[in-house]
Coordinates of C-alpha atoms and ligand atoms in Angstrom, one line a residue:
X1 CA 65.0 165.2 -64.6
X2 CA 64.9 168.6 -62.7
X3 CA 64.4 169.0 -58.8
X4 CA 61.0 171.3 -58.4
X5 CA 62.2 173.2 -54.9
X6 CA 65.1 174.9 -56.1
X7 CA 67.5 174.5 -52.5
X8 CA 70.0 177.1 -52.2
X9 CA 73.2 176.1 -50.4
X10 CA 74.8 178.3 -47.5
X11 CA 77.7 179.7 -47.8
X12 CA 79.5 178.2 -44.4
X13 CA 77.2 175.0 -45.0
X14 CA 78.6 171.7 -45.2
X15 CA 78.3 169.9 -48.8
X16 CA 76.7 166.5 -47.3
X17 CA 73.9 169.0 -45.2
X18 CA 73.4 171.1 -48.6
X19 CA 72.5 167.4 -50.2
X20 CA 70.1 166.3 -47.5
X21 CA 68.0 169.3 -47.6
X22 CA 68.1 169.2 -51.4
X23 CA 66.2 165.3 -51.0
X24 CA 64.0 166.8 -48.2
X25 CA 63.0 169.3 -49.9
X26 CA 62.6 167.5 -52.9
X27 CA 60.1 164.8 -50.7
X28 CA 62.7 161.9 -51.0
X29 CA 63.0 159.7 -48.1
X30 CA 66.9 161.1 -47.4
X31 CA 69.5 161.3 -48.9
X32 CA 70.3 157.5 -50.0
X33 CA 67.0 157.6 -51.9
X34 CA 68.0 160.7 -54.0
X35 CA 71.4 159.0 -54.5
X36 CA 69.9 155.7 -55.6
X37 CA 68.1 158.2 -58.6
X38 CA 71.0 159.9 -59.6
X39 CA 73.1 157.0 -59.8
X40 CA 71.0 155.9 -62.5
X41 CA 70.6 159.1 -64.3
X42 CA 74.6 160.2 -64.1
X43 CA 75.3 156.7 -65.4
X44 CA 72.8 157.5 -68.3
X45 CA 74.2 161.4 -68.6
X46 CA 77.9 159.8 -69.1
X47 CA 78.2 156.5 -68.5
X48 CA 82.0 157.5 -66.3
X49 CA 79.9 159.0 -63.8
X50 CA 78.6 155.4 -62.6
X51 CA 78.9 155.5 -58.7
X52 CA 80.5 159.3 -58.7
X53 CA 78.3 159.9 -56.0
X54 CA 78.4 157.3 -53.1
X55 CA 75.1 156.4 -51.2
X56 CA 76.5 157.2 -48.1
X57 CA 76.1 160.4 -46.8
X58 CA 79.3 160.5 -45.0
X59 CA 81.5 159.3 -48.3
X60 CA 79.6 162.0 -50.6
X61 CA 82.8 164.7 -49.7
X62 CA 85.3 165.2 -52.3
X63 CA 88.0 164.3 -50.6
X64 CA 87.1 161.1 -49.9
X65 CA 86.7 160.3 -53.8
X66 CA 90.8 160.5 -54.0
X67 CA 91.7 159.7 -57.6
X68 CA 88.0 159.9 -58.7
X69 CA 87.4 163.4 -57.2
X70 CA 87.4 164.5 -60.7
X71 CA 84.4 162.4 -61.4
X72 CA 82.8 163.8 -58.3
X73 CA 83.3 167.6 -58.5
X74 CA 81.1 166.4 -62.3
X75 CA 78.8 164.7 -60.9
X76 CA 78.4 167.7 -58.6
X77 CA 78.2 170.1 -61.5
X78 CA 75.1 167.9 -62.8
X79 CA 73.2 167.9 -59.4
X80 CA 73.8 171.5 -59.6
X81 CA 72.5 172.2 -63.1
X82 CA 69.0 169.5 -61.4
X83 CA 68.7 171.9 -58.6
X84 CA 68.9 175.1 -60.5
X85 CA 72.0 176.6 -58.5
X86 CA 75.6 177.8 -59.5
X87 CA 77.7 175.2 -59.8
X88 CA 80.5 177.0 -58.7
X89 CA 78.0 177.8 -55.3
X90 CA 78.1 174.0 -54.6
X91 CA 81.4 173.1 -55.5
X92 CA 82.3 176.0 -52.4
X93 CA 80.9 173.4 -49.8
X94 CA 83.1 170.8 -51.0
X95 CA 86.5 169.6 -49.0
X96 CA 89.2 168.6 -51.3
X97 CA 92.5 167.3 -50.8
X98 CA 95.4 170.1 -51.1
X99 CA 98.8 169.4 -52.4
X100 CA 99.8 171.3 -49.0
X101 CA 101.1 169.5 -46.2
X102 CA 101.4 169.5 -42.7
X103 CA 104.8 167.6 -41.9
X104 CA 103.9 164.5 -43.1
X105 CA 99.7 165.0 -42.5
X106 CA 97.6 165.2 -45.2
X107 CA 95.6 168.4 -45.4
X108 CA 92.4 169.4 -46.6
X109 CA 90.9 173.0 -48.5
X110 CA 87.4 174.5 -48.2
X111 CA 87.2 178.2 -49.7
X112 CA 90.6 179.9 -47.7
X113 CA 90.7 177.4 -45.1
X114 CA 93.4 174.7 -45.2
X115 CA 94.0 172.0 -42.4
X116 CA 95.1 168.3 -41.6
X117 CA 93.0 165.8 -42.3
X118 CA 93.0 164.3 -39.4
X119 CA 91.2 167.3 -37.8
X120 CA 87.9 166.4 -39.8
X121 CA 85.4 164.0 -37.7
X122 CA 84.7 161.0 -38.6
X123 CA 82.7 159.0 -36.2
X124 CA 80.3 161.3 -35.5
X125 CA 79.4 165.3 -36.2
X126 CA 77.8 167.4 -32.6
X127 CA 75.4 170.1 -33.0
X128 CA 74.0 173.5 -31.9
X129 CA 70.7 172.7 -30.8
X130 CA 69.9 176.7 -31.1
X131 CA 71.7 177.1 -34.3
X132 CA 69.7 174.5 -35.3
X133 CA 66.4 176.2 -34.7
X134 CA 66.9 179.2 -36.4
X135 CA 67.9 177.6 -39.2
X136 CA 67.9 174.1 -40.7
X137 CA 71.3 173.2 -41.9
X138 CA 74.8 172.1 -40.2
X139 CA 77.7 174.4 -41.2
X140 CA 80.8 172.6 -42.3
X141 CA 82.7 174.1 -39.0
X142 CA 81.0 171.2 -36.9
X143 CA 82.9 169.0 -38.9
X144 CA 86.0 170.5 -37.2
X145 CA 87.4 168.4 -34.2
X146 CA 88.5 171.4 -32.4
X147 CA 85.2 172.9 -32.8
X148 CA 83.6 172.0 -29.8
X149 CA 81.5 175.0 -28.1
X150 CA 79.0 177.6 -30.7
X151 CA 80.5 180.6 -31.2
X152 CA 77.6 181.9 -32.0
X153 CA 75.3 181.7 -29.0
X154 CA 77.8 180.6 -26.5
X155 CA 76.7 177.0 -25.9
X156 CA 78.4 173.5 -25.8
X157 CA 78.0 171.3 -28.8
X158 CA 75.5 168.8 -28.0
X159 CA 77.7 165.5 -29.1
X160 CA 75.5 162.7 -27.3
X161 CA 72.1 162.0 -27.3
X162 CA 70.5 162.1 -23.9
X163 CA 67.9 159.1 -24.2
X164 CA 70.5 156.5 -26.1
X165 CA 73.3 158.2 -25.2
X166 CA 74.9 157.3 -28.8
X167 CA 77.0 159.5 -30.8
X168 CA 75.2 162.3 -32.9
X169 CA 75.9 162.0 -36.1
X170 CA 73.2 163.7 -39.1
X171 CA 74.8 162.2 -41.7
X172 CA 74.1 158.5 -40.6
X173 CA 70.7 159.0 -39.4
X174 CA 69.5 162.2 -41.8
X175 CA 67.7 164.0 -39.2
X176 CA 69.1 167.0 -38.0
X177 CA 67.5 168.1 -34.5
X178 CA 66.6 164.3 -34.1
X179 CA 68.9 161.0 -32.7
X180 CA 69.0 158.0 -34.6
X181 CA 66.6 156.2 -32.3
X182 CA 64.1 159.5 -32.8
X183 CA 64.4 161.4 -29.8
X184 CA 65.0 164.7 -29.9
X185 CA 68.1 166.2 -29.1
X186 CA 68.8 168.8 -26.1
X187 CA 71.9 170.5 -24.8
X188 CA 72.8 170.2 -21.0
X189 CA 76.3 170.4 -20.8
X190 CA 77.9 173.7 -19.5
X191 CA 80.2 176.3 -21.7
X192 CA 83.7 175.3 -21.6
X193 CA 85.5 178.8 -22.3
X194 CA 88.5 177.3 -23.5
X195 CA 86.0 175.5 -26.3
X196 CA 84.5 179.2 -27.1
X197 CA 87.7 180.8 -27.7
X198 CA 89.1 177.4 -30.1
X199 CA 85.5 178.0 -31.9
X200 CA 86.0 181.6 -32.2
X201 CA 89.3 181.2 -33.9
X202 CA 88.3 178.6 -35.8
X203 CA 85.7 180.5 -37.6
X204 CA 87.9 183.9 -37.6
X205 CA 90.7 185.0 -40.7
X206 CA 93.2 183.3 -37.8
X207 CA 91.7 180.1 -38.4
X208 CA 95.0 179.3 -40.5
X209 CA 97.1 180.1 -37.7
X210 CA 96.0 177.6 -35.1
X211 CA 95.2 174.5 -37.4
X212 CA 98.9 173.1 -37.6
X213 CA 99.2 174.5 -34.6
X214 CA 96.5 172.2 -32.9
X215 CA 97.7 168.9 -34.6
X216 CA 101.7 169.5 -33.6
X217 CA 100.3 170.1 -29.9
X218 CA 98.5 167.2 -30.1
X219 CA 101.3 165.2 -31.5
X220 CA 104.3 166.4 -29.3
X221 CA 102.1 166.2 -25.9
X222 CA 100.7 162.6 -27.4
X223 CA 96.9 164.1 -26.8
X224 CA 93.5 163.2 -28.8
X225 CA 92.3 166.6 -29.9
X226 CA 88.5 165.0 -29.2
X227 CA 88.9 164.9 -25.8
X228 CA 87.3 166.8 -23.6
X229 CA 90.2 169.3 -22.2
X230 CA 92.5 169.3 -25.1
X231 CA 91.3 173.2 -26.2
X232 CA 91.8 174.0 -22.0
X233 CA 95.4 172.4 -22.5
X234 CA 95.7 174.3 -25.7
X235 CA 94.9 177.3 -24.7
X236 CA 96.9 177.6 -21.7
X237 CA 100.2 176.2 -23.6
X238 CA 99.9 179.0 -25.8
X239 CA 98.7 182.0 -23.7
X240 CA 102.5 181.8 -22.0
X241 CA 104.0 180.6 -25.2
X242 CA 107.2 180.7 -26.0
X243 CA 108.5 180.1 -22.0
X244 CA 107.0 176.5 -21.4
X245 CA 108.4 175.4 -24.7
X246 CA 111.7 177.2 -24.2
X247 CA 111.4 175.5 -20.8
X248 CA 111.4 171.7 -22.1
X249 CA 114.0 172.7 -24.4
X250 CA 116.2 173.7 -21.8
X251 CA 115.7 170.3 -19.9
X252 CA 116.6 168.2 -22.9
X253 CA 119.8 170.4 -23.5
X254 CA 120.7 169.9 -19.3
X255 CA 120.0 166.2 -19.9
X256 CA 122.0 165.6 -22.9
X257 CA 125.0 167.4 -20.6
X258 CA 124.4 165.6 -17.8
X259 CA 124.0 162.2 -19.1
X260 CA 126.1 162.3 -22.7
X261 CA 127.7 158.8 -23.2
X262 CA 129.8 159.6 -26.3
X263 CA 131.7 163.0 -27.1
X264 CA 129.0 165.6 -28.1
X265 CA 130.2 166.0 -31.5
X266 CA 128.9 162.2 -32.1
X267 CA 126.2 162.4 -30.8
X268 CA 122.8 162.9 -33.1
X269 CA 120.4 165.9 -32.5
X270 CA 117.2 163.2 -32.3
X271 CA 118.9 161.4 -29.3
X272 CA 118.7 165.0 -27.5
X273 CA 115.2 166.6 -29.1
X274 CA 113.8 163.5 -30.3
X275 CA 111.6 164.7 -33.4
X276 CA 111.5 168.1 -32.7
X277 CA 112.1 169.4 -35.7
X278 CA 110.3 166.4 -37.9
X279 CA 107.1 167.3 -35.6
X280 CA 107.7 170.5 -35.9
X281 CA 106.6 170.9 -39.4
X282 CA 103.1 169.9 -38.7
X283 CA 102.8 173.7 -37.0
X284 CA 102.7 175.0 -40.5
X285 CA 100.0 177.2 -42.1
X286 CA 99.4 177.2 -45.6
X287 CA 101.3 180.9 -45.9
X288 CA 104.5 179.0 -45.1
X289 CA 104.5 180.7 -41.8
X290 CA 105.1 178.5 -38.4
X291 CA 106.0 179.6 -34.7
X292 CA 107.2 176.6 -33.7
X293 CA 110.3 175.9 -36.3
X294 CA 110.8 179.8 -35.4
X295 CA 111.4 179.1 -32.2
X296 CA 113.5 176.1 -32.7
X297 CA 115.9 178.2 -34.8
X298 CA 115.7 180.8 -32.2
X299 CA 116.6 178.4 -29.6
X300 CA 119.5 177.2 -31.6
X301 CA 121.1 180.2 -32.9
X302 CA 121.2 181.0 -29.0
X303 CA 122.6 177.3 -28.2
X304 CA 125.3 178.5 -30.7
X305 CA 126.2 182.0 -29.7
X306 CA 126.4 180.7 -26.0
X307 CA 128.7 177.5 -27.0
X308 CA 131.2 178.9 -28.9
X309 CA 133.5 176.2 -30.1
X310 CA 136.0 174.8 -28.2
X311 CA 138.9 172.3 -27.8
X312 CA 136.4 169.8 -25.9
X313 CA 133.0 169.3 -28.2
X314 CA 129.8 170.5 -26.7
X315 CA 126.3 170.6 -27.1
X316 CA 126.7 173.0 -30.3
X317 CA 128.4 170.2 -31.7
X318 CA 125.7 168.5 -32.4
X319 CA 124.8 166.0 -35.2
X320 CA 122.0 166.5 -37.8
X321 CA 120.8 164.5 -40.2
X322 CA 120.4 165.8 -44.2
X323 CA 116.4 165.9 -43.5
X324 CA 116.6 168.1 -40.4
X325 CA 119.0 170.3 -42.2
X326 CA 117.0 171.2 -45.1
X327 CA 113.9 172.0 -42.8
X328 CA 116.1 174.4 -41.2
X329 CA 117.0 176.0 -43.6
X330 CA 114.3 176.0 -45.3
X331 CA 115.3 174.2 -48.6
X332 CA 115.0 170.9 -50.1
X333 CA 117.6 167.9 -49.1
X334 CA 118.8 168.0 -52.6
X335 CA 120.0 171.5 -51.7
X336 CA 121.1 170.7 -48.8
X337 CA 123.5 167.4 -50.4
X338 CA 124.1 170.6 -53.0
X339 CA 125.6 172.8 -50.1
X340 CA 128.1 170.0 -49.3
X341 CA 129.5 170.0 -52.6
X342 CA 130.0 172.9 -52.8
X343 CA 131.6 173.6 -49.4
X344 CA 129.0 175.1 -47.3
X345 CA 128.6 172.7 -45.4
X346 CA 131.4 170.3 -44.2
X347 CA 130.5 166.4 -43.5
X348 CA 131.6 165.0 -40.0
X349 CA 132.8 162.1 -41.5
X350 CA 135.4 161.4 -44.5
X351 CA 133.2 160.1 -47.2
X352 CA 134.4 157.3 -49.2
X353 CA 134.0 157.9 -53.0
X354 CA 131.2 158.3 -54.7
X355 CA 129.3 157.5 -51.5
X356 CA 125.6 158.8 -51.2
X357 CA 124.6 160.7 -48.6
X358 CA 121.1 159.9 -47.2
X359 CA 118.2 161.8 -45.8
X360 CA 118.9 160.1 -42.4
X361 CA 122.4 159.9 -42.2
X362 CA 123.2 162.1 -39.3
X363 CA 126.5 163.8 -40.6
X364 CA 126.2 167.8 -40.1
X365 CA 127.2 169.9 -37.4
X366 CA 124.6 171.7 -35.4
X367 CA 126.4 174.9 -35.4
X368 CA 127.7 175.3 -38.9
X369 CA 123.9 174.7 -39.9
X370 CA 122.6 177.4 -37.7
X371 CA 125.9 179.7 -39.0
X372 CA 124.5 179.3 -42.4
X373 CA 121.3 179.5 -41.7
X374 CA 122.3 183.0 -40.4
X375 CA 124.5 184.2 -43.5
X376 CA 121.4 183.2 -45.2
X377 CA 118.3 184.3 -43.9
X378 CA 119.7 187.7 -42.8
X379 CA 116.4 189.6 -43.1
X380 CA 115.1 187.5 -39.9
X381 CA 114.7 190.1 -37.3
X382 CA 117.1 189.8 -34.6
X383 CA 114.2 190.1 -32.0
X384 CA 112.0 187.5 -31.0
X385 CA 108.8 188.4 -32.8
X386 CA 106.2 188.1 -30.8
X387 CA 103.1 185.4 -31.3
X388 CA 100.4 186.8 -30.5
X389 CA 97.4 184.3 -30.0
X390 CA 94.4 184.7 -31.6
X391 CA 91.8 184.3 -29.0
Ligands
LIG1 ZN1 74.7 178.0 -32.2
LIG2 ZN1 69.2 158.5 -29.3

């Protein structure tokens, strides 16, 4: 078997658009009829590869193959050998799972990019209608939730169709400038700046640096990223960023003062800030970098320095749990339960013997974390450094 129109993939293309050009090229029906042929012949090839390759367009990605993926990237290789292409050329378009995670989200690789998993679309995919014209494939960036206006021509993603008004979506219908019920698609709706700037980032060397930053945004301020003025939110957040976030900081500090019911020095840091630090971890990018936690610490190391301890606990006397600690400082919780042995860091309670500490149990003080965080991490510049965002 040996496909006759040889179908090179491009490089920004997504894997499941590279496949349905490769059958309508190839003068199958779509891609489910190709699939329904290669089933056969990858289960005759090596008989492991039986369903490696779904017959669903929208399973076909390797990540959602999980612990078969490393059936799928072969069965890959073979359809890459059929259509006379690189293998490693194909195997580019591919989404896999990364052992990198945001907080607890799952995340995602293509080539250099890395983000949650939840950022991929799933119901539907929107299109460039001019894009679209020039040339015949859909690149793997429409995939992207955030990715919501062309950065190339300046346009709105066209998301709806305007006869049925159903959700556009190639890989369930295998047309790309056509809706399921065969009209053709058009683009009325008008440039949402906000969505150009999100699209330009996306596709720019900063794309690392707003991905986390989109799904903690989304989490703290409880927001779907689909929805029509989260990048307008997004945006504006972070054009003044740090102030509003050092802002709603400085109300949950005034509140926990205004309304403590038990001395400071019981009370737990997530009854003040919530999840702030838990949630903060989904702001990560894949170079271990993330504004947010550098702001927290910021925040705190101030806290500290302007509540210097005193006969009557305050809010510097804060509780944190063994989790929270080792985020902050940037370690493991068996570190953390390490420090404490070793006297680094003192327990608020007396410990009965042989007692376990847990990653929950909230029995460190605020400002001896942030004090060793300090004697630690003394190449952190002194200055704020400055975020500077990348649209
Ligand atoms: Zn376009
Ligand atoms: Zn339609």
């Amino acid at each position: 078997m040996h496909f006759l129109v040889q179908t090179k993939p491009f490089p920004d293309e997504a894997l499941e658009s590279y496949l349905l050009r490769l059958a309508r090229n190839n003068s199958y029906h779509g891609y489910s009829e190709l699939a329904d042929i290669l089933w056969q012949w990858l289960a005759e090839q090596d008989h492991e590869l039986e369903g490696a390759l779904p017959l669903e367009l929208n399973k076909v990605d390797v990540y959602h193959a999980r612990q078969a993926s490393s059936f799928r990237i072969r069965a890959l290789k073979l359809v890459a050998q059929l259509a006379d292409v690189n293998a490693g050329d194909i195997l580019e378009l591919a989404c896999r799972r990364s052992n990198f995670k945001f907080g607890n989200l799952a995340a995602v690789s293509r080539n250099e990019l890395t983000i949650p998993l939840e950022l991929l679309r799933t119901e539907n995919i929107p299109v460039c209608i001019e894009c679209l014209s020039e040339s015949s494939y859909i690149p793997f960036y429409w995939h992207l939730k955030p990715y919501k206006a062309c950065h190339k021509h300046k346009t709105q993603l066209t998301t709806q169709c305007g006869e049925c008004h159903n959700l556009i979506d190639y890989r369930a219908s295998e047309a790309l400038l056509e809706c399921g019920c065969s009209c053709k698609l058009t683009c009325s709706e008008q440039l949402n700046d906000a969505d150009f700037k999100i699209a330009s980032a996306l596709v720019s060397n900063n794309s690392q640096k707003i991905a986390g930053l989109i799904s903690w945004f989304a989490k703290v301020k409880q927001l779907d990223v689909g929805d029509a003025d989260f990048n307008r939110a997004f945006v504006d957040y972070f054009s003044t960023w740090p102030d509003g976030f050092t802002a709603e900081l400085d109300l949950l500090t005034n509140n926990a003062r205004l309304k403590q019911l038990n001395p400071l020095n019981k009370t737990k840091l997530n009854s003040v800030y919530a999840d702030l630090i838990r949630d903060a971890q989904r702001a990560a990018t894949s170079n271990r970098k993330n504004i947010v936690l550098d702001e927290i610490i910021n925040y705190f190391v101030e806290l500290v320095d302007s509540n210097p301890k005193s006969k009557h606990p305050n809010i510097a006397d804060l509780l944190l749990c063994t989790f929270d600690t080792a985020v902050l400082l940037n370690t493991t919780t068996e570190q953390v339960y390490r420090l404490h042995q070793e006297g680094f860091l003192n327990c608020a309670y007396p410990q009965k013997k042989h007692e376990q500490l847990r990653a929950d149990s909230h029995v460190f003080y605020l400002r001896q974390v942030f004090e060793l965080q300090q004697a630690f991490a003394a190449e952190r510049p002194q200055t704020k450094k400055q975020f500077i965002a990348p649209w």
